[in-house]
GROMACS .gro file of C-alpha atoms in nm:
model
  381
    1UNK     CA    1  -2.585   0.218   1.355
    2UNK     CA    2  -2.464   0.582   1.375
    3UNK     CA    3  -2.322   0.712   1.050
    4UNK     CA    4  -2.030   0.869   1.241
    5UNK     CA    5  -1.818   0.560   1.289
    6UNK     CA    6  -1.447   0.623   1.299
    7UNK     CA    7  -1.144   0.846   1.328
    8UNK     CA    8  -0.819   0.818   1.133
    9UNK     CA    9  -0.484   0.908   1.284
   10UNK     CA   10  -0.179   0.995   1.076
   11UNK     CA   11   0.168   1.104   1.187
   12UNK     CA   12   0.400   1.168   0.893
   13UNK     CA   13   0.611   1.437   0.731
   14UNK     CA   14   0.581   1.262   0.395
   15UNK     CA   15   0.318   1.417   0.171
   16UNK     CA   16   0.308   1.097  -0.035
   17UNK     CA   17   0.170   0.920   0.274
   18UNK     CA   18  -0.110   1.178   0.302
   19UNK     CA   19  -0.189   1.121  -0.066
   20UNK     CA   20  -0.216   0.748   0.005
   21UNK     CA   21  -0.470   0.825   0.277
   22UNK     CA   22  -0.665   1.052   0.042
   23UNK     CA   23  -0.674   0.774  -0.218
   24UNK     CA   24  -0.881   0.567   0.027
   25UNK     CA   25  -1.141   0.843   0.033
   26UNK     CA   26  -1.126   0.886  -0.344
   27UNK     CA   27  -1.187   0.514  -0.400
   28UNK     CA   28  -1.474   0.512  -0.145
   29UNK     CA   29  -1.303   0.289   0.109
   30UNK     CA   30  -1.341   0.571   0.359
   31UNK     CA   31  -1.648   0.790   0.349
   32UNK     CA   32  -1.634   1.158   0.460
   33UNK     CA   33  -1.976   1.115   0.624
   34UNK     CA   34  -1.868   0.812   0.826
   35UNK     CA   35  -1.530   0.962   0.923
   36UNK     CA   36  -1.570   1.182   1.231
   37UNK     CA   37  -1.228   1.342   1.177
   38UNK     CA   38  -0.877   1.274   1.055
   39UNK     CA   39  -0.638   1.356   1.339
   40UNK     CA   40  -0.308   1.479   1.192
   41UNK     CA   41   0.014   1.514   1.395
   42UNK     CA   42   0.116   1.877   1.347
   43UNK     CA   43   0.439   1.959   1.166
   44UNK     CA   44   0.487   2.324   1.075
   45UNK     CA   45   0.667   2.249   0.746
   46UNK     CA   46   0.377   2.064   0.585
   47UNK     CA   47   0.061   2.175   0.770
   48UNK     CA   48  -0.046   2.432   0.511
   49UNK     CA   49  -0.020   2.187   0.219
   50UNK     CA   50  -0.199   1.913   0.413
   51UNK     CA   51  -0.480   2.157   0.499
   52UNK     CA   52  -0.528   2.232   0.129
   53UNK     CA   53  -0.532   1.861   0.044
   54UNK     CA   54  -0.804   1.779   0.297
   55UNK     CA   55  -1.007   2.092   0.220
   56UNK     CA   56  -1.006   2.012  -0.154
   57UNK     CA   57  -1.149   1.667  -0.078
   58UNK     CA   58  -1.410   1.783   0.176
   59UNK     CA   59  -1.262   1.582   0.462
   60UNK     CA   60  -1.288   1.691   0.827
   61UNK     CA   61  -0.949   1.705   1.002
   62UNK     CA   62  -0.778   1.840   1.309
   63UNK     CA   63  -0.410   1.903   1.373
   64UNK     CA   64  -0.275   1.757   1.695
   65UNK     CA   65  -0.009   1.968   1.868
   66UNK     CA   66  -0.051   1.818   2.214
   67UNK     CA   67  -0.244   1.521   2.350
   68UNK     CA   68  -0.501   1.742   2.523
   69UNK     CA   69  -0.615   1.830   2.168
   70UNK     CA   70  -0.756   1.478   2.138
   71UNK     CA   71  -1.110   1.386   2.231
   72UNK     CA   72  -1.261   1.057   2.115
   73UNK     CA   73  -1.629   0.966   2.135
   74UNK     CA   74  -1.684   0.648   2.335
   75UNK     CA   75  -1.723   0.327   2.137
   76UNK     CA   76  -1.577   0.455   1.811
   77UNK     CA   77  -1.285   0.312   1.610
   78UNK     CA   78  -0.949   0.473   1.530
   79UNK     CA   79  -0.779   0.358   1.210
   80UNK     CA   80  -0.405   0.374   1.146
   81UNK     CA   81  -0.242   0.339   0.802
   82UNK     CA   82   0.117   0.393   0.914
   83UNK     CA   83   0.321   0.298   1.219
   84UNK     CA   84   0.466   0.591   1.412
   85UNK     CA   85   0.601   0.637   1.764
   86UNK     CA   86   0.313   0.865   1.855
   87UNK     CA   87   0.070   0.579   1.780
   88UNK     CA   88   0.188   0.427   2.110
   89UNK     CA   89   0.042   0.726   2.293
   90UNK     CA   90  -0.279   0.714   2.092
   91UNK     CA   91  -0.365   0.356   2.186
   92UNK     CA   92  -0.368   0.462   2.553
   93UNK     CA   93  -0.715   0.605   2.486
   94UNK     CA   94  -0.917   0.301   2.586
   95UNK     CA   95  -1.267   0.438   2.525
   96UNK     CA   96  -1.215   0.356   2.155
   97UNK     CA   97  -1.082   0.058   1.959
   98UNK     CA   98  -0.756   0.089   1.768
   99UNK     CA   99  -0.723  -0.086   1.432
  100UNK     CA  100  -0.412  -0.097   1.213
  101UNK     CA  101  -0.529  -0.129   0.854
  102UNK     CA  102  -0.186  -0.065   0.695
  103UNK     CA  103  -0.160   0.102   0.352
  104UNK     CA  104  -0.133  -0.209   0.142
  105UNK     CA  105  -0.041  -0.577   0.170
  106UNK     CA  106   0.323  -0.667   0.111
  107UNK     CA  107   0.615  -0.882   0.222
  108UNK     CA  108   0.838  -0.583   0.301
  109UNK     CA  109   1.019  -0.569   0.635
  110UNK     CA  110   0.791  -0.286   0.743
  111UNK     CA  111   0.500  -0.534   0.743
  112UNK     CA  112   0.633  -0.713   1.052
  113UNK     CA  113   0.746  -0.434   1.282
  114UNK     CA  114   0.700  -0.518   1.653
  115UNK     CA  115   0.493  -0.201   1.703
  116UNK     CA  116   0.210  -0.381   1.521
  117UNK     CA  117   0.124  -0.558   1.849
  118UNK     CA  118   0.004  -0.237   2.016
  119UNK     CA  119  -0.328  -0.229   1.828
  120UNK     CA  120  -0.647  -0.404   1.931
  121UNK     CA  121  -0.682  -0.547   1.581
  122UNK     CA  122  -0.478  -0.564   1.262
  123UNK     CA  123  -0.634  -0.602   0.917
  124UNK     CA  124  -0.479  -0.825   0.652
  125UNK     CA  125  -0.586  -0.921   0.301
  126UNK     CA  126  -0.588  -1.296   0.368
  127UNK     CA  127  -0.419  -1.597   0.523
  128UNK     CA  128  -0.085  -1.475   0.391
  129UNK     CA  129  -0.086  -1.193   0.648
  130UNK     CA  130  -0.180  -1.423   0.934
  131UNK     CA  131   0.099  -1.667   0.846
  132UNK     CA  132   0.348  -1.380   0.813
  133UNK     CA  133   0.263  -1.250   1.161
  134UNK     CA  134   0.284  -1.599   1.310
  135UNK     CA  135   0.621  -1.667   1.147
  136UNK     CA  136   0.754  -1.331   1.269
  137UNK     CA  137   0.636  -1.409   1.622
  138UNK     CA  138   0.427  -1.091   1.640
  139UNK     CA  139   0.106  -1.281   1.711
  140UNK     CA  140   0.031  -1.623   1.859
  141UNK     CA  141  -0.222  -1.885   1.759
  142UNK     CA  142  -0.426  -1.764   2.057
  143UNK     CA  143  -0.425  -1.410   1.915
  144UNK     CA  144  -0.555  -1.543   1.585
  145UNK     CA  145  -0.829  -1.744   1.758
  146UNK     CA  146  -0.930  -1.425   1.942
  147UNK     CA  147  -0.960  -1.237   1.611
  148UNK     CA  148  -0.673  -0.995   1.667
  149UNK     CA  149  -0.600  -1.028   1.294
  150UNK     CA  150  -0.897  -0.970   1.064
  151UNK     CA  151  -0.907  -1.081   0.699
  152UNK     CA  152  -1.068  -0.819   0.477
  153UNK     CA  153  -0.955  -0.919   0.129
  154UNK     CA  154  -0.898  -0.640  -0.121
  155UNK     CA  155  -1.043  -0.364   0.098
  156UNK     CA  156  -0.717  -0.200   0.205
  157UNK     CA  157  -0.469  -0.332  -0.051
  158UNK     CA  158  -0.487   0.000  -0.240
  159UNK     CA  159  -0.641   0.083  -0.573
  160UNK     CA  160  -0.511   0.143  -0.923
  161UNK     CA  161  -0.676   0.195  -1.259
  162UNK     CA  162  -0.508  -0.083  -1.456
  163UNK     CA  163  -0.695  -0.372  -1.612
  164UNK     CA  164  -0.580  -0.677  -1.805
  165UNK     CA  165  -0.608  -0.681  -2.182
  166UNK     CA  166  -0.389  -0.927  -2.369
  167UNK     CA  167  -0.403  -0.729  -2.694
  168UNK     CA  168  -0.284  -0.401  -2.540
  169UNK     CA  169   0.086  -0.501  -2.556
  170UNK     CA  170   0.150  -0.249  -2.277
  171UNK     CA  171   0.403  -0.317  -2.002
  172UNK     CA  172   0.360  -0.156  -1.661
  173UNK     CA  173   0.677  -0.100  -1.458
  174UNK     CA  174   0.592  -0.001  -1.099
  175UNK     CA  175   0.903   0.033  -0.880
  176UNK     CA  176   0.867   0.094  -0.508
  177UNK     CA  177   1.046   0.376  -0.324
  178UNK     CA  178   1.379   0.354  -0.144
  179UNK     CA  179   1.223   0.302   0.199
  180UNK     CA  180   1.238   0.508   0.515
  181UNK     CA  181   1.576   0.356   0.605
  182UNK     CA  182   1.836   0.183   0.382
  183UNK     CA  183   1.755  -0.154   0.538
  184UNK     CA  184   1.401  -0.133   0.396
  185UNK     CA  185   1.504  -0.047   0.041
  186UNK     CA  186   1.349  -0.282  -0.217
  187UNK     CA  187   1.345  -0.045  -0.511
  188UNK     CA  188   1.473  -0.182  -0.841
  189UNK     CA  189   1.490   0.151  -1.022
  190UNK     CA  190   1.858   0.213  -0.947
  191UNK     CA  191   1.970  -0.145  -1.016
  192UNK     CA  192   2.027  -0.148  -1.392
  193UNK     CA  193   1.664  -0.228  -1.468
  194UNK     CA  194   1.690  -0.080  -1.819
  195UNK     CA  195   1.832  -0.393  -1.984
  196UNK     CA  196   1.580  -0.624  -1.819
  197UNK     CA  197   1.289  -0.403  -1.928
  198UNK     CA  198   1.429  -0.378  -2.281
  199UNK     CA  199   1.461  -0.756  -2.311
  200UNK     CA  200   1.106  -0.800  -2.185
  201UNK     CA  201   0.980  -0.548  -2.439
  202UNK     CA  202   1.151  -0.744  -2.719
  203UNK     CA  203   1.041  -1.088  -2.591
  204UNK     CA  204   0.677  -0.993  -2.540
  205UNK     CA  205   0.631  -0.761  -2.837
  206UNK     CA  206   0.551  -0.468  -2.608
  207UNK     CA  207   0.443  -0.145  -2.780
  208UNK     CA  208   0.413   0.090  -2.481
  209UNK     CA  209   0.588   0.121  -2.145
  210UNK     CA  210   0.394   0.276  -1.856
  211UNK     CA  211   0.603   0.372  -1.553
  212UNK     CA  212   0.432   0.435  -1.219
  213UNK     CA  213   0.666   0.504  -0.931
  214UNK     CA  214   0.576   0.493  -0.564
  215UNK     CA  215   0.457   0.840  -0.449
  216UNK     CA  216   0.743   0.858  -0.196
  217UNK     CA  217   1.021   0.793  -0.450
  218UNK     CA  218   1.315   1.021  -0.375
  219UNK     CA  219   1.189   1.131  -0.033
  220UNK     CA  220   1.482   0.985   0.163
  221UNK     CA  221   1.735   0.976  -0.121
  222UNK     CA  222   1.691   1.225  -0.404
  223UNK     CA  223   1.921   1.014  -0.625
  224UNK     CA  224   1.623   0.789  -0.693
  225UNK     CA  225   1.453   1.068  -0.885
  226UNK     CA  226   1.772   1.097  -1.089
  227UNK     CA  227   1.750   0.722  -1.156
  228UNK     CA  228   1.397   0.774  -1.290
  229UNK     CA  229   1.513   1.054  -1.523
  230UNK     CA  230   1.801   0.838  -1.645
  231UNK     CA  231   1.565   0.548  -1.715
  232UNK     CA  232   1.329   0.774  -1.910
  233UNK     CA  233   1.614   0.915  -2.118
  234UNK     CA  234   1.738   0.567  -2.209
  235UNK     CA  235   1.400   0.460  -2.344
  236UNK     CA  236   1.351   0.789  -2.526
  237UNK     CA  237   1.683   0.723  -2.703
  238UNK     CA  238   1.541   0.390  -2.817
  239UNK     CA  239   1.252   0.593  -2.967
  240UNK     CA  240   1.011   0.390  -2.756
  241UNK     CA  241   0.665   0.506  -2.642
  242UNK     CA  242   0.695   0.587  -2.273
  243UNK     CA  243   0.415   0.709  -2.044
  244UNK     CA  244   0.489   0.837  -1.692
  245UNK     CA  245   0.203   0.827  -1.440
  246UNK     CA  246   0.137   1.141  -1.237
  247UNK     CA  247  -0.152   1.251  -1.013
  248UNK     CA  248  -0.175   1.610  -1.135
  249UNK     CA  249  -0.040   1.711  -1.475
  250UNK     CA  250   0.015   2.081  -1.545
  251UNK     CA  251   0.062   2.249  -1.882
  252UNK     CA  252   0.426   2.300  -1.784
  253UNK     CA  253   0.460   1.924  -1.722
  254UNK     CA  254   0.318   1.847  -2.066
  255UNK     CA  255   0.556   2.088  -2.239
  256UNK     CA  256   0.862   1.955  -2.055
  257UNK     CA  257   0.763   1.594  -2.128
  258UNK     CA  258   0.712   1.678  -2.496
  259UNK     CA  259   1.065   1.818  -2.529
  260UNK     CA  260   1.207   1.524  -2.333
  261UNK     CA  261   1.034   1.272  -2.561
  262UNK     CA  262   0.782   1.103  -2.329
  263UNK     CA  263   0.424   1.169  -2.217
  264UNK     CA  264   0.251   1.201  -1.881
  265UNK     CA  265  -0.061   1.000  -1.810
  266UNK     CA  266  -0.306   1.068  -1.527
  267UNK     CA  267  -0.326   0.814  -1.244
  268UNK     CA  268  -0.707   0.827  -1.266
  269UNK     CA  269  -0.713   0.722  -1.633
  270UNK     CA  270  -0.811   0.359  -1.685
  271UNK     CA  271  -0.524   0.187  -1.863
  272UNK     CA  272  -0.509  -0.159  -2.015
  273UNK     CA  273  -0.189  -0.358  -1.968
  274UNK     CA  274  -0.080  -0.700  -2.090
  275UNK     CA  275   0.210  -0.745  -1.844
  276UNK     CA  276   0.344  -0.584  -1.526
  277UNK     CA  277   0.676  -0.573  -1.342
  278UNK     CA  278   0.697  -0.453  -0.983
  279UNK     CA  279   0.907  -0.482  -0.668
  280UNK     CA  280   0.825  -0.640  -0.333
  281UNK     CA  281   0.555  -0.390  -0.244
  282UNK     CA  282   0.181  -0.336  -0.206
  283UNK     CA  283   0.152  -0.301  -0.584
  284UNK     CA  284   0.215  -0.675  -0.620
  285UNK     CA  285  -0.111  -0.766  -0.445
  286UNK     CA  286  -0.301  -0.488  -0.625
  287UNK     CA  287  -0.202  -0.651  -0.954
  288UNK     CA  288  -0.270  -1.004  -0.828
  289UNK     CA  289  -0.631  -0.927  -0.738
  290UNK     CA  290  -0.681  -0.791  -1.092
  291UNK     CA  291  -0.525  -1.104  -1.246
  292UNK     CA  292  -0.267  -0.906  -1.445
  293UNK     CA  293   0.032  -1.123  -1.549
  294UNK     CA  294   0.308  -0.998  -1.322
  295UNK     CA  295   0.661  -1.063  -1.210
  296UNK     CA  296   0.828  -0.939  -0.891
  297UNK     CA  297   1.189  -0.821  -0.872
  298UNK     CA  298   1.422  -0.846  -0.573
  299UNK     CA  299   1.782  -0.885  -0.469
  300UNK     CA  300   1.844  -1.237  -0.340
  301UNK     CA  301   2.047  -1.117  -0.042
  302UNK     CA  302   1.772  -0.874   0.064
  303UNK     CA  303   1.507  -1.141   0.010
  304UNK     CA  304   1.679  -1.375   0.257
  305UNK     CA  305   1.616  -1.122   0.537
  306UNK     CA  306   1.240  -1.108   0.480
  307UNK     CA  307   0.973  -1.296   0.674
  308UNK     CA  308   0.799  -1.485   0.394
  309UNK     CA  309   0.531  -1.748   0.473
  310UNK     CA  310   0.618  -2.093   0.340
  311UNK     CA  311   0.340  -2.104   0.080
  312UNK     CA  312   0.440  -1.762  -0.055
  313UNK     CA  313   0.806  -1.863  -0.055
  314UNK     CA  314   0.724  -2.170  -0.266
  315UNK     CA  315   0.532  -1.948  -0.505
  316UNK     CA  316   0.821  -1.702  -0.536
  317UNK     CA  317   1.066  -1.984  -0.610
  318UNK     CA  318   0.898  -2.021  -0.949
  319UNK     CA  319   0.812  -1.661  -1.026
  320UNK     CA  320   1.053  -1.410  -0.876
  321UNK     CA  321   1.342  -1.254  -1.071
  322UNK     CA  322   1.654  -1.188  -0.864
  323UNK     CA  323   1.839  -0.884  -0.995
  324UNK     CA  324   2.173  -0.990  -0.847
  325UNK     CA  325   2.159  -1.326  -1.028
  326UNK     CA  326   2.364  -1.320  -1.347
  327UNK     CA  327   2.181  -1.592  -1.540
  328UNK     CA  328   1.843  -1.418  -1.581
  329UNK     CA  329   1.771  -1.466  -1.951
  330UNK     CA  330   1.409  -1.357  -1.953
  331UNK     CA  331   1.115  -1.284  -1.728
  332UNK     CA  332   0.839  -1.536  -1.671
  333UNK     CA  333   0.508  -1.363  -1.604
  334UNK     CA  334   0.260  -1.533  -1.376
  335UNK     CA  335  -0.109  -1.491  -1.305
  336UNK     CA  336  -0.284  -1.519  -0.973
  337UNK     CA  337  -0.477  -1.846  -1.000
  338UNK     CA  338  -0.237  -2.051  -0.788
  339UNK     CA  339  -0.206  -1.801  -0.503
  340UNK     CA  340  -0.504  -1.565  -0.503
  341UNK     CA  341  -0.716  -1.756  -0.247
  342UNK     CA  342  -0.418  -1.742  -0.010
  343UNK     CA  343  -0.361  -1.369  -0.060
  344UNK     CA  344  -0.726  -1.260  -0.068
  345UNK     CA  345  -0.988  -1.399   0.170
  346UNK     CA  346  -1.250  -1.267   0.410
  347UNK     CA  347  -1.349  -1.306   0.775
  348UNK     CA  348  -1.702  -1.369   0.648
  349UNK     CA  349  -1.781  -1.484   0.293
  350UNK     CA  350  -2.052  -1.220   0.245
  351UNK     CA  351  -1.793  -0.940   0.272
  352UNK     CA  352  -1.662  -1.002  -0.079
  353UNK     CA  353  -1.993  -0.885  -0.228
  354UNK     CA  354  -2.012  -0.564  -0.022
  355UNK     CA  355  -1.888  -0.226  -0.142
  356UNK     CA  356  -1.558  -0.112   0.007
  357UNK     CA  357  -1.721   0.146   0.236
  358UNK     CA  358  -1.978  -0.111   0.355
  359UNK     CA  359  -1.692  -0.344   0.447
  360UNK     CA  360  -1.546  -0.065   0.663
  361UNK     CA  361  -1.886  -0.022   0.832
  362UNK     CA  362  -1.890  -0.398   0.895
  363UNK     CA  363  -1.538  -0.375   1.038
  364UNK     CA  364  -1.639  -0.104   1.287
  365UNK     CA  365  -1.936  -0.312   1.402
  366UNK     CA  366  -1.726  -0.630   1.423
  367UNK     CA  367  -1.454  -0.460   1.628
  368UNK     CA  368  -1.706  -0.318   1.877
  369UNK     CA  369  -1.871  -0.659   1.920
  370UNK     CA  370  -1.530  -0.818   1.978
  371UNK     CA  371  -1.454  -0.555   2.242
  372UNK     CA  372  -1.771  -0.651   2.430
  373UNK     CA  373  -1.680  -1.021   2.407
  374UNK     CA  374  -1.328  -0.961   2.542
  375UNK     CA  375  -1.461  -0.737   2.822
  376UNK     CA  376  -1.700  -1.010   2.936
  377UNK     CA  377  -1.422  -1.269   2.925
  378UNK     CA  378  -1.202  -1.051   3.149
  379UNK     CA  379  -1.490  -0.996   3.393
  380UNK     CA  380  -1.531  -1.373   3.428
  381UNK     CA  381  -1.164  -1.438   3.506
   0.00000   0.00000   0.00000
């Protein structure tokens, strides 16, 4: 097999989305040697910063200003992390296979957008994704039988550096961002979360609070960054140990944090936690696969609009905390034993024991074999 296997296409003005792509290279899901090039839709306002980001990480890339800038080698694979209108034009190149890997597994509305049908294959972490697509009507049982949806376990759920340690008495709070549009907003950070966190800290004997926000927080609505500052100030007033996760921490950051009464912690530092609280987001599955006791927050009215598979819905009925419900006395943390095999499974059992980058190599090979199978089937019709 050639070591030049795939392209990646990204169309976004959000730098946080580019950072999410880079995290796949940093965690060795994607390999710079196997990636022929990252094709980046050109936007003048962020092209210089994006160039620096890719150059620093030794990743080949090319900005796309017009479609004649695109040239794909026959038989290769193009990966997509994010849905964008321009993706519809990209999939018209039929000399390659187009695979939507997403940028995490979650029950957000964005997980069941109709545009998902344009790709040759879609990757999911397990049966939960298949059932979600079937319930949403995006794919049929025939599509599933023809391997349009491929289970690849923890490969693309995203990585973090947390691990479970009961004695750490550290609580992780990981709110999601406010979404690209108001209808996709599942962030808890502006919904009076302070009291709920404080009660959890008291109930569980928590000694430290680690806050990791979604990298896009405040992109659409800058008030969400104000909500973060307000939350920090409230815990500082309680004289509580608060750590805020950040990718790059400057001397200036450290000085400002010192005078504000909290500390920054690097996202690459391994951190033990005893409990975690998050929103409906990809972080939920990241924590599940690490077996960290977790609870998920949501508004009941927003939850009703989501496409949740029955088995997951039953699970949430015992574990989820609804922020708009007035009788929440305390949070019940759950571990993954009862749901993990539903959330994480593999197209082939041997995949679980492969490294992340080897799984991606397997995926490229699998997709090309499936293309040959489908081509032969069409020729016989």
